[in-house]
Amino acid sequence: MKSSTLPRIGAPLFTLGASTFLVLAYNASFWKTFFSATGGLRLGNLPVYLGAFAALVLLFNAVLTLVNFRFVIKPVLIALFLGASAASYFMNHYGVAIDASMVQNVVETDAREAHELLGWQMLQTVTLLGILPSLIVWRLPLHFPPMRRGLVLKVGTVALSLLAIAGLLMLLFKTLAPAVREHRELRFLLTPTNMFQATHGYLRRKWAVPAVIAPLGTDASRGSKWAASPGRRTVTVIVAGETARAMNFSLNGYGRQTNPLLAAQPGLINFRNVSSCGTATAVSIPCVFSNLGRDNYTADKAGSQEDLLDVLRHGGFDVLWRDNNSGCKGTCDRVQYQDMSLAQPGTPPCGAEECHDERLLAGLRQMIRDARKDLVIVLHQKGSHGPEYSKRYPAAFEKFGPVCRTNELEECSRESIVAAYDNTILYTDFVLSKAIDLLRAAAAEDGVDTAMLYFSDHGESLGEHNMYLHGAPYIIAPAEQTHVPMMLWLSDGFRERFRIDYSCLAARTPQPFSHDNVFHTVLGMLNVSTAVYNPKLDIIHPCSRGS
C-alpha cells in the first residue's frame, strides 16, 4: 500500500475518524452493559444511545487533539489500536474487565500462564483490529495546518468538544446519571480509557510501596497450651488453592461427585459459606496472609508490612513456602521458599510443560521427620487455573467428559468446559486427601501433632453471565468468582493439645466466613499470643477451651 495512492486527509478530520473508530471497534462489552444499564435495547432509547456515542467520540477527539502533532499522533494511535485490540479480545471472549488488579495479573503472570491465554482467535482479533488499522494509519498521508493556525484550531476543537459534551450530558442527565451510578463497572469496560486508568492505578500502587517493611507481631509467643505437650512438635500445613470455586465441590452439594476422597476423611471440617478477599491471585494471596481484611486491604499497605508468616517466625516456628504456581506475590519474601513448578519431563507428576500439584507433597514426610522445630508449611497449588483446565490434572483423573482441550473457550461447549474444570476439582480432592493421609501417618508414627487448613484464593466463571475465568472488579464480581471452599483437618493430638472442641467447630460450618478470618484463625489454632491477634475473627476461638 503506497501512501501516494491514499487520499490526503486533514489532521483534525483524522483524529475525529480515529476517535469514532475507537468507540465503535473496541467497545462491544461496554455497549452491551450500557444498553442493559439504560433499560435494555429498544427504539425509544435511541436518542440516549446516539447522545452517549457522540459524547464519547467528542471526548476521545478532544484528548487526541492534544497530541495531534506531526511525528506524534501516528505512534500514539498505533499504540492505542494494538493495546485496545488485545484488551477488547479478553473482554469480549472471557467477560473480564480491565482494572489495576488485572494489570497486576498481566505483569506478574509467568510465561506458562501467559501462553495459555494466547491463541489463534486472539491473533485474528489483534490482526484485524490492531495491526491492519495501524498499517493504514502509518501509511495515510496527513495534512497539518501551519503552526499558529494549527494551535488555534486545536484550542477551538477541544473547547467546542467539551462544550458539546457538557450539553449532551445535561440533556441526557436524567437517564445517564442513574445508569452510571448503579453500573460503576462501565468505567472498567470503556476502551482505551480503562487501560490508562488501570495502568495508572497499578503503577501508583507499585511505586507507593516503601522500601522499609514495618514489623508485625514481634511480640508473638507461645500460649499456655503449649505446656501440655512439652517436646512434642507440631506441623501445620496451609494449602493455598488456586481458582477453585465452592459451588463445584460435592462437599457443598454439587451434583457431580468431585470430592469422593475428602468426603470419606474422618474429622474433616468443611466451611460452606466463605468469601474471598479478591478475584485474582495477585490480590487474594497477599490479602489473606495479611491482617488488613478486605475492606482495608491495598497492595501498598500489604507490601509495607510483615504478614502472617512473619508473625509465625517471630513466634518461633520454621516457615516454608512450596510453590507450584507463579510465585507468592511477595507474601513469602522473608521465609524459606521452594519452587516446585519447574518441569522435570519423565518424572511423575511432572510433564513436559508443568508439574501437577501432587509434586507439592514430594519429600514432605521426610522433611517432617527431619525437622527440629515446629513447622508451618504453605503449599501453593496450580489448582484449577484456566483456561486450559485439562492440563491441570493427570489423565487418570479425567472422570467427567467430554472435556475442552483448548484455550479458545469459545470453540468449546459450556458443558465440556465445566467437565474439564470439574476434573481439576477431582484432582484437588485427591491431593488434599493425600496430604491428610500423610499428616495422619506423621502423627501416628513420628509423634507430631498435625493440622491442615485449605482455602482457595478465588473462584472462576465458567460461562455464567457470559463471563469466563476470573479477575472481575470485586464490585461487579459474581459469586462464582468470590465464593470459595475452605476446610480444616486436625489430628487427634492437635485437638487435644490445643483443646479444640470438634463438635462445636462442626456446628459452625454453615456460618459466613471470609479470607479475613484466616490470619487470626491460624494464630488461634496454634495458640500464638500477640497484640495483632483478634479473637473475634478466629473461627476456632469459640470452640477452644481454656486460654
PDB file of N, CA and C in Angstrom, residues 1 18 44 67 73 75 87 119 153 160 192 196 222 250 270 276 295 318 332 403 410 424 441 474 545:
ATOM      1  N   MET A   1       0.841  -1.186   0.000  1.00  0.00           N
ATOM      2  CA  MET A   1       0.000   0.000   0.000  1.00  0.00           C
ATOM      3  C   MET A   1       0.881   1.243   0.000  1.00  0.00           C
ATOM      4  N   ALA A  18     -10.437   8.666  13.841  1.00  0.00           N
ATOM      5  CA  ALA A  18      -9.808   7.708  14.759  1.00  0.00           C
ATOM      6  C   ALA A  18     -10.628   7.562  16.033  1.00  0.00           C
ATOM      7  N   GLY A  44     -36.976   3.325  21.705  1.00  0.00           N
ATOM      8  CA  GLY A  44     -37.221   4.546  22.456  1.00  0.00           C
ATOM      9  C   GLY A  44     -35.973   5.133  23.082  1.00  0.00           C
ATOM     10  N   VAL A  67      -2.595  15.732  21.260  1.00  0.00           N
ATOM     11  CA  VAL A  67      -1.342  15.111  20.811  1.00  0.00           C
ATOM     12  C   VAL A  67      -1.296  15.023  19.286  1.00  0.00           C
ATOM     13  N   ILE A  73       1.140  11.884  16.546  1.00  0.00           N
ATOM     14  CA  ILE A  73      -0.194  11.304  16.528  1.00  0.00           C
ATOM     15  C   ILE A  73      -0.211   9.872  15.994  1.00  0.00           C
ATOM     16  N   PRO A  75       2.249   7.369  16.035  1.00  0.00           N
ATOM     17  CA  PRO A  75       2.688   6.378  17.034  1.00  0.00           C
ATOM     18  C   PRO A  75       1.703   6.215  18.189  1.00  0.00           C
ATOM     19  N   ALA A  87      -7.020  -5.766  24.575  1.00  0.00           N
ATOM     20  CA  ALA A  87      -7.949  -5.598  25.698  1.00  0.00           C
ATOM     21  C   ALA A  87      -9.361  -6.016  25.313  1.00  0.00           C
ATOM     22  N   GLY A 119      -3.782 -17.415  21.563  1.00  0.00           N
ATOM     23  CA  GLY A 119      -4.303 -18.391  20.611  1.00  0.00           C
ATOM     24  C   GLY A 119      -4.613 -17.731  19.285  1.00  0.00           C
ATOM     25  N   LEU A 153      -6.691  26.149  15.970  1.00  0.00           N
ATOM     26  CA  LEU A 153      -7.656  25.111  15.610  1.00  0.00           C
ATOM     27  C   LEU A 153      -7.772  24.053  16.707  1.00  0.00           C
ATOM     28  N   LEU A 160     -14.800  23.387  21.870  1.00  0.00           N
ATOM     29  CA  LEU A 160     -16.103  23.045  21.318  1.00  0.00           C
ATOM     30  C   LEU A 160     -16.514  21.614  21.682  1.00  0.00           C
ATOM     31  N   PRO A 192     -10.202   2.920  25.101  1.00  0.00           N
ATOM     32  CA  PRO A 192      -8.996   2.544  25.847  1.00  0.00           C
ATOM     33  C   PRO A 192      -8.820   3.251  27.188  1.00  0.00           C
ATOM     34  N   PHE A 196      -5.688   3.024  30.566  1.00  0.00           N
ATOM     35  CA  PHE A 196      -4.909   4.079  31.219  1.00  0.00           C
ATOM     36  C   PHE A 196      -5.220   4.150  32.708  1.00  0.00           C
ATOM     37  N   ARG A 222       4.362 -18.292  72.501  1.00  0.00           N
ATOM     38  CA  ARG A 222       3.500 -19.461  72.684  1.00  0.00           C
ATOM     39  C   ARG A 222       2.599 -19.275  73.917  1.00  0.00           C
ATOM     40  N   SER A 250     -18.527 -31.205  45.658  1.00  0.00           N
ATOM     41  CA  SER A 250     -19.669 -32.016  46.083  1.00  0.00           C
ATOM     42  C   SER A 250     -19.858 -31.950  47.590  1.00  0.00           C
ATOM     43  N   ASN A 270     -15.674 -28.830  56.883  1.00  0.00           N
ATOM     44  CA  ASN A 270     -15.839 -28.113  55.620  1.00  0.00           C
ATOM     45  C   ASN A 270     -16.708 -26.877  55.837  1.00  0.00           C
ATOM     46  N   SER A 276     -13.974 -14.728  49.298  1.00  0.00           N
ATOM     47  CA  SER A 276     -12.562 -14.412  49.054  1.00  0.00           C
ATOM     48  C   SER A 276     -12.298 -12.932  49.261  1.00  0.00           C
ATOM     49  N   ASP A 295     -11.763  -5.009  53.475  1.00  0.00           N
ATOM     50  CA  ASP A 295     -12.190  -3.612  53.450  1.00  0.00           C
ATOM     51  C   ASP A 295     -11.013  -2.644  53.557  1.00  0.00           C
ATOM     52  N   ASP A 318       9.394 -22.572  62.302  1.00  0.00           N
ATOM     53  CA  ASP A 318      10.039 -22.612  60.994  1.00  0.00           C
ATOM     54  C   ASP A 318       8.943 -22.553  59.939  1.00  0.00           C
ATOM     55  N   CYS A 332       5.873 -14.450  50.713  1.00  0.00           N
ATOM     56  CA  CYS A 332       6.863 -15.354  51.309  1.00  0.00           C
ATOM     57  C   CYS A 332       8.287 -14.828  51.190  1.00  0.00           C
ATOM     58  N   VAL A 403     -14.215 -33.234  27.432  1.00  0.00           N
ATOM     59  CA  VAL A 403     -13.589 -32.052  28.009  1.00  0.00           C
ATOM     60  C   VAL A 403     -13.077 -31.109  26.918  1.00  0.00           C
ATOM     61  N   GLU A 410     -14.249 -20.258  23.369  1.00  0.00           N
ATOM     62  CA  GLU A 410     -15.420 -20.079  22.516  1.00  0.00           C
ATOM     63  C   GLU A 410     -15.596 -21.236  21.532  1.00  0.00           C
ATOM     64  N   THR A 424     -10.459 -30.940  37.463  1.00  0.00           N
ATOM     65  CA  THR A 424      -9.416 -30.298  38.286  1.00  0.00           C
ATOM     66  C   THR A 424      -9.801 -30.344  39.760  1.00  0.00           C
ATOM     67  N   ALA A 441      -0.445 -40.065  59.165  1.00  0.00           N
ATOM     68  CA  ALA A 441       0.637 -41.038  59.382  1.00  0.00           C
ATOM     69  C   ALA A 441       1.764 -40.418  60.203  1.00  0.00           C
ATOM     70  N   TYR A 474     -14.113  -6.457  42.110  1.00  0.00           N
ATOM     71  CA  TYR A 474     -14.923  -7.084  43.160  1.00  0.00           C
ATOM     72  C   TYR A 474     -16.336  -6.518  43.204  1.00  0.00           C
ATOM     73  N   ARG A 545     -11.197 -24.425  74.370  1.00  0.00           N
ATOM     74  CA  ARG A 545     -11.341 -24.403  75.822  1.00  0.00           C
ATOM     75  C   ARG A 545     -10.057 -23.907  76.480  1.00  0.00           C
TER      76      ARG A 545
END
